[in-house]
PDB file of C-alpha atoms and ligand atoms in Angstrom:
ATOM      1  CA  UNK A   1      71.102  84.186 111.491  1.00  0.00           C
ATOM      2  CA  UNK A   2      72.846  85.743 108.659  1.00  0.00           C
ATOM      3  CA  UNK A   3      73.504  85.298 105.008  1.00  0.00           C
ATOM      4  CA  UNK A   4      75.539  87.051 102.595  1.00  0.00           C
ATOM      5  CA  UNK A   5      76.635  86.753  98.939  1.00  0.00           C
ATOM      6  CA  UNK A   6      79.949  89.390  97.877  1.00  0.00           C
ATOM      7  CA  UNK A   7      80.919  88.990  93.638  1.00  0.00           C
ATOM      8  CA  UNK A   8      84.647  88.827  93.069  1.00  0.00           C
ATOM      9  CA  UNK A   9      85.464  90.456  89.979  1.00  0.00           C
ATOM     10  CA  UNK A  10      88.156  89.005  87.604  1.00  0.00           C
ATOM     11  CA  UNK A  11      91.380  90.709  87.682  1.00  0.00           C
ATOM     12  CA  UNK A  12      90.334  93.696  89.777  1.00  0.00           C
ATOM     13  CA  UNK A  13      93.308  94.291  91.167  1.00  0.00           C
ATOM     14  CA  UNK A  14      92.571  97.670  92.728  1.00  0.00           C
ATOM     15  CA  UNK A  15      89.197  96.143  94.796  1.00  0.00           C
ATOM     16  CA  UNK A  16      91.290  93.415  96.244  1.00  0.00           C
ATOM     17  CA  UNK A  17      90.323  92.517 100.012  1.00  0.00           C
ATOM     18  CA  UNK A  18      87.102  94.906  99.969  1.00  0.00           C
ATOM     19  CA  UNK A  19      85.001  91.856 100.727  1.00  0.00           C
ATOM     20  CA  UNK A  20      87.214  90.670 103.641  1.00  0.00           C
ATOM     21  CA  UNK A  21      86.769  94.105 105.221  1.00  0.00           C
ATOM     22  CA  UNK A  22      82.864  93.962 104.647  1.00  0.00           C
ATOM     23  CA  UNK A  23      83.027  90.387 106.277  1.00  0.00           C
ATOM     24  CA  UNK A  24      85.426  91.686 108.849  1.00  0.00           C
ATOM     25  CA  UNK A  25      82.522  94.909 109.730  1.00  0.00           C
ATOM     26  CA  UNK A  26      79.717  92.988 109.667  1.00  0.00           C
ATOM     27  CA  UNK A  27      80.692  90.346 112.036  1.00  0.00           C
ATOM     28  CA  UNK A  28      82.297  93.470 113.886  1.00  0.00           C
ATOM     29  CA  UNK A  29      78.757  94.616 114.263  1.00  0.00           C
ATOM     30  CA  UNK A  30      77.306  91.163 115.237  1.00  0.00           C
ATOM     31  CA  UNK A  31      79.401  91.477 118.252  1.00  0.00           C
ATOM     32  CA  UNK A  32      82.149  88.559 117.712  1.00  0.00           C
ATOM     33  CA  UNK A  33      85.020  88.507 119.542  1.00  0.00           C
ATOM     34  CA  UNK A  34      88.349  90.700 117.865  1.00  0.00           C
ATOM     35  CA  UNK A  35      90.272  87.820 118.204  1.00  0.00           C
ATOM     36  CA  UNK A  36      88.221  85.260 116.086  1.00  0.00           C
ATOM     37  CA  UNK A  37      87.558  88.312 113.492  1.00  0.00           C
ATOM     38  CA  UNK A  38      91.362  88.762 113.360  1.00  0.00           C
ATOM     39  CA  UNK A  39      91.752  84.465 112.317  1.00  0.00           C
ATOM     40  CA  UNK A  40      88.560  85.345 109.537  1.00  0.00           C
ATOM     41  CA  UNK A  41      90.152  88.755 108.049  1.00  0.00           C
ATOM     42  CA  UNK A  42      93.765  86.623 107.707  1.00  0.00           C
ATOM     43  CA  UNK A  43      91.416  83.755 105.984  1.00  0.00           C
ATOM     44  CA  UNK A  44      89.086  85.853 103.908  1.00  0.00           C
ATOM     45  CA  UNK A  45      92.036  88.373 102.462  1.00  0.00           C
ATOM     46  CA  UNK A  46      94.253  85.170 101.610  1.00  0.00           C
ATOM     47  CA  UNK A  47      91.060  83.457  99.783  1.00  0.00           C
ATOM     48  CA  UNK A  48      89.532  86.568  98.078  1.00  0.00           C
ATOM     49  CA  UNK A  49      93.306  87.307  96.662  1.00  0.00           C
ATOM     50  CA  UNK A  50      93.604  84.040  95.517  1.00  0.00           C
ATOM     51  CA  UNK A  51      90.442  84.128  93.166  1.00  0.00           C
ATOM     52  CA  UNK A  52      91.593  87.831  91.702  1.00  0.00           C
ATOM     53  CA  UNK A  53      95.449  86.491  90.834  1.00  0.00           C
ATOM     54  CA  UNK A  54      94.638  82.907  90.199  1.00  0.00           C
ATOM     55  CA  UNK A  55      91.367  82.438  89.384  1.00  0.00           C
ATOM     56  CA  UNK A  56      88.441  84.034  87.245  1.00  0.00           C
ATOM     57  CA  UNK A  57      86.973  85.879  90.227  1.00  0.00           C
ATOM     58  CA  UNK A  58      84.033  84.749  91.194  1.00  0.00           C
ATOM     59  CA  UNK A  59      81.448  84.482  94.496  1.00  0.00           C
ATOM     60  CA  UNK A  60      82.017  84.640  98.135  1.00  0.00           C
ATOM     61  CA  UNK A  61      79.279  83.472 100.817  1.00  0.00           C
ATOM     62  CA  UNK A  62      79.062  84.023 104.229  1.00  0.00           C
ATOM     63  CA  UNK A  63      77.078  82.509 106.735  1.00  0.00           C
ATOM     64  CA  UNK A  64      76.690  82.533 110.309  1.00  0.00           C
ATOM     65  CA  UNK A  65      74.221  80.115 112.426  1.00  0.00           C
ATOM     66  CA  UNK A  66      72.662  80.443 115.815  1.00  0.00           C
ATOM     67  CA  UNK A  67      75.165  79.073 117.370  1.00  0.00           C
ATOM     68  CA  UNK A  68      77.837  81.714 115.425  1.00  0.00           C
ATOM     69  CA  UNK A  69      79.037  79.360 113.479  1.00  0.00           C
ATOM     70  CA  UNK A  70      80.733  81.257 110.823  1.00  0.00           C
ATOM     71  CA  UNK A  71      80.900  79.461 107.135  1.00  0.00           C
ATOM     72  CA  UNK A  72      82.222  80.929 104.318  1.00  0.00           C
ATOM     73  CA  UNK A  73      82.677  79.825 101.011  1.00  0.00           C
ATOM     74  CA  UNK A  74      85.007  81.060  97.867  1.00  0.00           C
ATOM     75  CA  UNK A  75      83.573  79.766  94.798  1.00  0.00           C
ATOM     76  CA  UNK A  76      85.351  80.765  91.676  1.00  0.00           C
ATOM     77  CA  UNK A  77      84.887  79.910  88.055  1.00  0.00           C
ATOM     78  CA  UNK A  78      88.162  78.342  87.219  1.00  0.00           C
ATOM     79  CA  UNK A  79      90.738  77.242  85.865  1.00  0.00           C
ATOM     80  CA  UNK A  80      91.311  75.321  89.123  1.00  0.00           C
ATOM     81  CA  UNK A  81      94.505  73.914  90.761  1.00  0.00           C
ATOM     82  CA  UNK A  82      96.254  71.268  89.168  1.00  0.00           C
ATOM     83  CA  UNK A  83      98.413  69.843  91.924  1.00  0.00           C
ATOM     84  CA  UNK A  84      96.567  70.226  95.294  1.00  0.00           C
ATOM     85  CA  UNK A  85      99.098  69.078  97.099  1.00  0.00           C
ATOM     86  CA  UNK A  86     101.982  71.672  95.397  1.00  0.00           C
ATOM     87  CA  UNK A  87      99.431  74.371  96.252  1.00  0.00           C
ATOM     88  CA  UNK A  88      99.024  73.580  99.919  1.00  0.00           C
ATOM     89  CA  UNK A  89     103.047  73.263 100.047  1.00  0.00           C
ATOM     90  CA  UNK A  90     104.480  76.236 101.985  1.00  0.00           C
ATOM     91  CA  UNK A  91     106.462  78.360  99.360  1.00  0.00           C
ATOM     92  CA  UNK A  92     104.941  76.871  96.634  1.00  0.00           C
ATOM     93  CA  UNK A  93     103.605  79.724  94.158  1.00  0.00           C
ATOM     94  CA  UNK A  94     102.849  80.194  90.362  1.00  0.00           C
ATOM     95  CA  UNK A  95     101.978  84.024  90.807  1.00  0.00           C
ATOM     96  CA  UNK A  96     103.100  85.917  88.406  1.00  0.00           C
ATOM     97  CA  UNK A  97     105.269  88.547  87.291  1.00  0.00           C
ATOM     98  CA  UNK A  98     102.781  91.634  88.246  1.00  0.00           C
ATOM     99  CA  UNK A  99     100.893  89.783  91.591  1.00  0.00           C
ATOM    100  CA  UNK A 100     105.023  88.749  92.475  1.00  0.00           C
ATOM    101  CA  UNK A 101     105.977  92.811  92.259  1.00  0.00           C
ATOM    102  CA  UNK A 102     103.217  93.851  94.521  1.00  0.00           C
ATOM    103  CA  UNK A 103     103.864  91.289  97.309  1.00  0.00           C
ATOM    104  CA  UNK A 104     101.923  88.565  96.507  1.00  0.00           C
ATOM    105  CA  UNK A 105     103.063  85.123  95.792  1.00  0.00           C
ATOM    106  CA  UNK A 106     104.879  83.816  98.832  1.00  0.00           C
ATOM    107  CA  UNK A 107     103.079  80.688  98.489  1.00  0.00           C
ATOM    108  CA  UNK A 108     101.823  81.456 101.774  1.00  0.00           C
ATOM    109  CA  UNK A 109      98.293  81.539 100.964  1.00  0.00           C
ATOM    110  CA  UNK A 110      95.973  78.518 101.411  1.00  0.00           C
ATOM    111  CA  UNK A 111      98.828  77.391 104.189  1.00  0.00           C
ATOM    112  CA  UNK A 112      97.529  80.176 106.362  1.00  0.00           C
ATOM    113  CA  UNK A 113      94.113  79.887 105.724  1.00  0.00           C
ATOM    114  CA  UNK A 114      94.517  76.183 106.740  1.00  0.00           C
ATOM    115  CA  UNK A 115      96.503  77.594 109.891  1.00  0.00           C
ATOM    116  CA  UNK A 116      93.848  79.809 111.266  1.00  0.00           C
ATOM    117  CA  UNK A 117      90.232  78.399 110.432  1.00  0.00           C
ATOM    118  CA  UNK A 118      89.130  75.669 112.623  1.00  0.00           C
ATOM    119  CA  UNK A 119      87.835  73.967 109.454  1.00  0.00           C
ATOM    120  CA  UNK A 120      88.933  73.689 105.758  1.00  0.00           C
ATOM    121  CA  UNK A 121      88.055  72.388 102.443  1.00  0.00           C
ATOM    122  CA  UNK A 122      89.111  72.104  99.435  1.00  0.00           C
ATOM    123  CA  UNK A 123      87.802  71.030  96.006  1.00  0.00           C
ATOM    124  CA  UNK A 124      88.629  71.835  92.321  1.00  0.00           C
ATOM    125  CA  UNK A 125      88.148  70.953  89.140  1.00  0.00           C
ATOM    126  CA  UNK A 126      88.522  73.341  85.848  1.00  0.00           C
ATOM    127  CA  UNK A 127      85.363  74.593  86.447  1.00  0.00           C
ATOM    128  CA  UNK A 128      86.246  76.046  89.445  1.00  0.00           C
ATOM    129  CA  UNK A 129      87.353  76.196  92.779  1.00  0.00           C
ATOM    130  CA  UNK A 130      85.838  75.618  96.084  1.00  0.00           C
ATOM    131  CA  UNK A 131      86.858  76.312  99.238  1.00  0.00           C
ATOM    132  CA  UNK A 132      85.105  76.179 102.464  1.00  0.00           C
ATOM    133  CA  UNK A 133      86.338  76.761 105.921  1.00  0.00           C
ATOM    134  CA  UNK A 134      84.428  77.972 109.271  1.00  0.00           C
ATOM    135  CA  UNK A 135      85.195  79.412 112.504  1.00  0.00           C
ATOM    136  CA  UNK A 136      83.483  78.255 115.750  1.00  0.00           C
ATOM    137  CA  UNK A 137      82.720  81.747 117.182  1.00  0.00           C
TER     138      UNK A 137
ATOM    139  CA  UNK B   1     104.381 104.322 122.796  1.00  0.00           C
ATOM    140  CA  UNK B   2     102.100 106.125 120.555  1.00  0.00           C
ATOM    141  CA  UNK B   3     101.857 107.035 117.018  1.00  0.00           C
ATOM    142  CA  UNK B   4     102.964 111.160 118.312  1.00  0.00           C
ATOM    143  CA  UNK B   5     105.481 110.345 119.928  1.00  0.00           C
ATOM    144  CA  UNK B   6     107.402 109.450 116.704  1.00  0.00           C
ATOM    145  CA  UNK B   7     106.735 112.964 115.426  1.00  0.00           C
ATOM    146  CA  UNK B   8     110.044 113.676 117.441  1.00  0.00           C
ATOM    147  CA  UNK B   9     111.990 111.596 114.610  1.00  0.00           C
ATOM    148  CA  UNK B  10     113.427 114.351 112.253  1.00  0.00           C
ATOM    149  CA  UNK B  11     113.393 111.931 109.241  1.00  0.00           C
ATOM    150  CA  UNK B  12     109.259 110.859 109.222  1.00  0.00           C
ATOM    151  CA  UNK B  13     107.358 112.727 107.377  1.00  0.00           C
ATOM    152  CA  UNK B  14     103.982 112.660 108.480  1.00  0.00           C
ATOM    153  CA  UNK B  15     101.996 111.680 105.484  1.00  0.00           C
ATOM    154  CA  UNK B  16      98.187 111.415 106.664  1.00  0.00           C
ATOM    155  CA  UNK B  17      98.022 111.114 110.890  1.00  0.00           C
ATOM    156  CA  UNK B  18      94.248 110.135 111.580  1.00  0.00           C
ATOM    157  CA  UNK B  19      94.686 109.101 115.197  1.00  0.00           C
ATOM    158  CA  UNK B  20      97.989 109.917 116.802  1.00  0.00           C
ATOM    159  CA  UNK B  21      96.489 108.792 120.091  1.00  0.00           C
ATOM    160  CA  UNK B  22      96.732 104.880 119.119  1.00  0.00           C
ATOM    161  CA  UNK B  23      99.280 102.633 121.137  1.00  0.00           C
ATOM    162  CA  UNK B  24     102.454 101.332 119.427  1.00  0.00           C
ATOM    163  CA  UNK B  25     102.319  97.602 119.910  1.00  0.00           C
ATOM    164  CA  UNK B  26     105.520  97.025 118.339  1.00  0.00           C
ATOM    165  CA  UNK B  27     106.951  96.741 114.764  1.00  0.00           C
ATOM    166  CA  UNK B  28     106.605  94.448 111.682  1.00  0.00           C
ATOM    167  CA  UNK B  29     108.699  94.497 108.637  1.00  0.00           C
ATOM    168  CA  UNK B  30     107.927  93.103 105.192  1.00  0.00           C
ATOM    169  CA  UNK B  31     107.310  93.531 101.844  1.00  0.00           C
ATOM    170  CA  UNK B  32     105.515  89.864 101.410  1.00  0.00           C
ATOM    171  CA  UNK B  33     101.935  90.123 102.205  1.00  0.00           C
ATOM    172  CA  UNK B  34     100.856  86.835 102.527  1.00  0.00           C
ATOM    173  CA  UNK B  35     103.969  86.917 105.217  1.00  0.00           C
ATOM    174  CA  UNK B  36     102.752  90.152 106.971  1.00  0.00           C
ATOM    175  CA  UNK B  37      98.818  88.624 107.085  1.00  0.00           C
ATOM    176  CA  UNK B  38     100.878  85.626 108.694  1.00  0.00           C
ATOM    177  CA  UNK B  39     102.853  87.520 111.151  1.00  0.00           C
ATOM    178  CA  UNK B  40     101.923  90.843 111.595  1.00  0.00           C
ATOM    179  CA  UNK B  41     100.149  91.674 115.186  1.00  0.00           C
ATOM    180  CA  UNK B  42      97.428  94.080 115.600  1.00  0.00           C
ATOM    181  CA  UNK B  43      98.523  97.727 116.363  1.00  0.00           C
ATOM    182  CA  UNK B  44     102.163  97.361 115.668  1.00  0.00           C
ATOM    183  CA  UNK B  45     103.725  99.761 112.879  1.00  0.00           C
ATOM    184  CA  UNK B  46     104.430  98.295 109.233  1.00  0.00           C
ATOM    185  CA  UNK B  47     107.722  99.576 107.326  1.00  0.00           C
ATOM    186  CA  UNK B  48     106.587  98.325 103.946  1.00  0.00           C
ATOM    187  CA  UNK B  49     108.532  99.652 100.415  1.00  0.00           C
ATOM    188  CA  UNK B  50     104.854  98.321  99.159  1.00  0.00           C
ATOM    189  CA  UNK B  51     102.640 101.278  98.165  1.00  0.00           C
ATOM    190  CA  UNK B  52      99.741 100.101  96.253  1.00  0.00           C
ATOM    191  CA  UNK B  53      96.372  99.738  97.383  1.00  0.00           C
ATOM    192  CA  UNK B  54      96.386  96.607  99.011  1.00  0.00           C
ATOM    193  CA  UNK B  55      98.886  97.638 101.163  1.00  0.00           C
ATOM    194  CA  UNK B  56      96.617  99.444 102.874  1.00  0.00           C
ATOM    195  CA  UNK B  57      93.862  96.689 102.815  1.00  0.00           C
ATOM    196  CA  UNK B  58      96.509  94.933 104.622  1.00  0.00           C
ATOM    197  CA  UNK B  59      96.977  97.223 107.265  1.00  0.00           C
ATOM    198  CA  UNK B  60      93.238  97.820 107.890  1.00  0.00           C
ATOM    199  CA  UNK B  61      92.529  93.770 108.390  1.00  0.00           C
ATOM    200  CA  UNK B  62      95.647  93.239 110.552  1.00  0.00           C
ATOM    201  CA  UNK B  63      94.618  96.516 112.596  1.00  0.00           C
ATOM    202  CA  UNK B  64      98.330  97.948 112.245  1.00  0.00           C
ATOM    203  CA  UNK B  65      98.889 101.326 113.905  1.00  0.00           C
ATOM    204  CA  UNK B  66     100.735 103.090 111.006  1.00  0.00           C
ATOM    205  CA  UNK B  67     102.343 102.165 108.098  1.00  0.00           C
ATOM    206  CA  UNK B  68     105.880 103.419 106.795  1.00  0.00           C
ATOM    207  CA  UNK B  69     106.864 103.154 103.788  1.00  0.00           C
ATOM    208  CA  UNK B  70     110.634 103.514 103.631  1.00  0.00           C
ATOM    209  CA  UNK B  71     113.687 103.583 101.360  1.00  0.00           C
ATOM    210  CA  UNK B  72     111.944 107.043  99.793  1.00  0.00           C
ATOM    211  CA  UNK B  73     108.982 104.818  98.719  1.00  0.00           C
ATOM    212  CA  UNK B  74     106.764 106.993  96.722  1.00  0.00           C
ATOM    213  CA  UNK B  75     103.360 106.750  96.995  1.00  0.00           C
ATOM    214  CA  UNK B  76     100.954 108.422  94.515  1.00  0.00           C
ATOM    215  CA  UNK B  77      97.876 110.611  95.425  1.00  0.00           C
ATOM    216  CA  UNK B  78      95.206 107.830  95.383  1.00  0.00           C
ATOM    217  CA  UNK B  79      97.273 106.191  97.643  1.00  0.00           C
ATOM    218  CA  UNK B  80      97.117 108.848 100.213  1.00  0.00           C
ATOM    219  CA  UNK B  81      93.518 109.828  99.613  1.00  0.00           C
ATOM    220  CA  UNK B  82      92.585 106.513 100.463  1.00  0.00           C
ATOM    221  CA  UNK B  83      94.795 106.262 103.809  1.00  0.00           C
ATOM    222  CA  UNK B  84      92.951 109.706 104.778  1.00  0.00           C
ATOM    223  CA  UNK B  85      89.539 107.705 103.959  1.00  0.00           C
ATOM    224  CA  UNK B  86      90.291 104.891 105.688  1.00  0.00           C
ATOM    225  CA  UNK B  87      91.971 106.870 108.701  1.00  0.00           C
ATOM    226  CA  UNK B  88      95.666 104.882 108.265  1.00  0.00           C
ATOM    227  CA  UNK B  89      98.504 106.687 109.610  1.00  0.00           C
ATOM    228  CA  UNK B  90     100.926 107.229 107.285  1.00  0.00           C
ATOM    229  CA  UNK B  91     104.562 107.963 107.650  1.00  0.00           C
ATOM    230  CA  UNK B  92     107.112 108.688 104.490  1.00  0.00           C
ATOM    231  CA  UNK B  93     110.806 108.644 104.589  1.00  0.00           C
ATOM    232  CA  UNK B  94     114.181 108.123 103.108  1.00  0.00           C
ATOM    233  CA  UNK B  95     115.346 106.020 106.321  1.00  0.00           C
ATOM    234  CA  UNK B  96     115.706 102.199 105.005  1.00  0.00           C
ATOM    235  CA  UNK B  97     113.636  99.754 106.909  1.00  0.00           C
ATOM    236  CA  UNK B  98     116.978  98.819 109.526  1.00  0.00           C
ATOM    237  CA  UNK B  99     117.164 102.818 109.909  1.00  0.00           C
ATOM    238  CA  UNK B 100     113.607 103.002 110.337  1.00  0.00           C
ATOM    239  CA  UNK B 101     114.151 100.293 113.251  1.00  0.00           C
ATOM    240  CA  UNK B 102     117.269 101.775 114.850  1.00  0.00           C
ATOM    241  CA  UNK B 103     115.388 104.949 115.222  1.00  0.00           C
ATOM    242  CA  UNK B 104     112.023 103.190 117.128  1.00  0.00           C
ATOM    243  CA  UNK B 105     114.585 101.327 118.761  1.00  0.00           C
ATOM    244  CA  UNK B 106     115.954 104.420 120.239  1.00  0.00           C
ATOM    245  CA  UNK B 107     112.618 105.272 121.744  1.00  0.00           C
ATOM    246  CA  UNK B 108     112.523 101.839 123.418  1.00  0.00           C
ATOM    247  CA  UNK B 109     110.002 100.186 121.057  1.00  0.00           C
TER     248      UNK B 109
HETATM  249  N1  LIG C   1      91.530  79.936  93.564  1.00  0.00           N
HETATM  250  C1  LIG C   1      92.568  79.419  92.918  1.00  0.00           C
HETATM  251  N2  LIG C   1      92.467  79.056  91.610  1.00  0.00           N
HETATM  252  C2  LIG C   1      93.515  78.541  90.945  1.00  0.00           C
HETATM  253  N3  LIG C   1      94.726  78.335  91.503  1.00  0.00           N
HETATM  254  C3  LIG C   1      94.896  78.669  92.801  1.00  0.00           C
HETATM  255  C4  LIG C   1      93.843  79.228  93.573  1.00  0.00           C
HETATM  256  N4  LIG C   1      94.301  79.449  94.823  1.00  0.00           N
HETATM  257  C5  LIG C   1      95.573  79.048  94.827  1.00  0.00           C
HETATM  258  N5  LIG C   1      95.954  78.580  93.617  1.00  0.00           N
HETATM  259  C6  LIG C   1      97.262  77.993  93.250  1.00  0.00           C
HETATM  260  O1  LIG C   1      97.903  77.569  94.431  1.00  0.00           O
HETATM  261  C7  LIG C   1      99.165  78.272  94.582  1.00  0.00           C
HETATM  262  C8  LIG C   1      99.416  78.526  96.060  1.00  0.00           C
HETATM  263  O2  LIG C   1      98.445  79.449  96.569  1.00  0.00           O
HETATM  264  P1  LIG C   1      98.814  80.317  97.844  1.00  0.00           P
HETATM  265  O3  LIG C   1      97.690  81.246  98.129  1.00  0.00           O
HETATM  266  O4  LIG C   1      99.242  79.409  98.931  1.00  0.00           O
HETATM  267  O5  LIG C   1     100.113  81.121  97.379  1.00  0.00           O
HETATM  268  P2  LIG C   1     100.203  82.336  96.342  1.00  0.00           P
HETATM  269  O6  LIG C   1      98.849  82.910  96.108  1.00  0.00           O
HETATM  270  O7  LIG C   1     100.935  81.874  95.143  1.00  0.00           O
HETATM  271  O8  LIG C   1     101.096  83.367  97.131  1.00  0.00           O
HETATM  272  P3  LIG C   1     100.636  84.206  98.427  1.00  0.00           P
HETATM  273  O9  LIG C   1      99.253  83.767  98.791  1.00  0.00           O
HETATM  274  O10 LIG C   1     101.631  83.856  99.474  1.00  0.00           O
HETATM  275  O11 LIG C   1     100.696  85.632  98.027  1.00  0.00           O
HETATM  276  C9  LIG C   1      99.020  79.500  93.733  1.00  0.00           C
HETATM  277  O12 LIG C   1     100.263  80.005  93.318  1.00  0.00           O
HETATM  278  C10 LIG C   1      98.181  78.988  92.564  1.00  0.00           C
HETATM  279  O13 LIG C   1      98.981  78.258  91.651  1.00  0.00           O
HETATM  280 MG1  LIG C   2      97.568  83.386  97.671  1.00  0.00          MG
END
């Protein structure tokens, strides 16, 4: 039904969560329900932030079936996570100094993407990371 | 509760109002935002001492009714420009965050 690619861009600080409120709109305009939009905006920020502090930047894509399935996939270009398990550990966080002094790096990240998407995936290697989840709208 | 009925508390200064007319759904305070995406609830008002950008991506995705940025946060003029673009209310003061919450207290919030 719909298909969408959105480029991250490394370090771009001041662009940060622009994607997640294009995702947020267009499904918006689809007609999905605020509610479900409200789990995919908490999802989509967390992930898109992630690939700006952590990672290389990168590509985000969207896709939504006939059934309003809604898939969407962050694929960055590295370095990737070392310890997957650390990462998905509530308070875990190796943000640094200038993501830490504008409110990022709770470590609360990929533990609320888990939280809210009714599936999630995770792989990584140095080459990248790739993380999938979906939302049964 | 809405966003004008505040306008009655002497210390707010009324930065950028774009819709005075929204419904106060309560009130969220944090500086983390990882913890506000976590916690925060549509329409209620965020006392932040966070003003960068993404402060106001924040509020925008969690649908907050106004943001306040407290402790005399300064914010610069991009800042505000963008909160007029993006139609954010926008309070300012010199209240900290617990003075911030006696006052909307006060008016039963
Ligand atoms: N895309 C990524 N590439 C490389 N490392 C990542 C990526 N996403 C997360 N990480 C690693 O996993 C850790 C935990 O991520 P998580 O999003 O949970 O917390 P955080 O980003 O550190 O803080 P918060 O999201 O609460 O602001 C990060 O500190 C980082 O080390
Ligand atoms: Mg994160």
């Amino acid at each position: 039904m719909l298909n969408k690619d959105f480029e991250v861009v490394n370090q771009d600080y001041q662009n940060m969560g622009k994607v997640s409120s294009q995702i947020k709109k267009m499904l918006l305009e689809i007609g999905f329900d605020p509610k479900i939009l409200r789990r995919i905006a908490v999802a989509s920020y967390e992930a898109e932030i992630n690939m700006v502090i952590h990672a290389y930047g990168g590509n985000i894509h969207m896709d939504v079936d006939d059934d309003g399935l809604i898939t969407l996939i962050f694929h960055d270009l590295g370095p990737g996570i070392p310890d997957l398990t650390k990462a998905m550990t509530p308070g875990w966080s190796t943000a640094n100094e200038k993501a830490r002094n504008l409110g990022f790096g709770a470590g609360m990240g990929l533990v609320n993407i888990k939280r809210v998407s009714d599936t999630f995936d995770i792989k990584t290697s140095p080459e990248g990371t790739i993380l999938t989840i979906s939302f049964k709208g | 509760m809405k966003i004008k009925d505040l306008k009655n508390i002497s210390q707010f200064n009324f930065k950028n109002i774009a819709n005075e007319d929204i419904e106060i759904s309560g009130v969220f305070i944090g500086d983390l935002l990882s913890w506000v995406m976590a916690n925060g609830k549509e329409k209620q008002i965020w006392i932040t001492v966070q003003a960068h950008l993404n402060v106001i991506a924040v509020s925008l995705l969690k649908e907050f009714s106004c943001i306040i940025l407290c402790d005399n946060t300064s914010c610069d003029e991009e800042f505000i420009n963008k909160c007029k673009e993006e139609q954010v209310n926008l309070i300012l003061t010199s209240c900290s965050a617990y003075e911030c919450a006696k006052e909307l207290i006060n008016l039963d919030l």
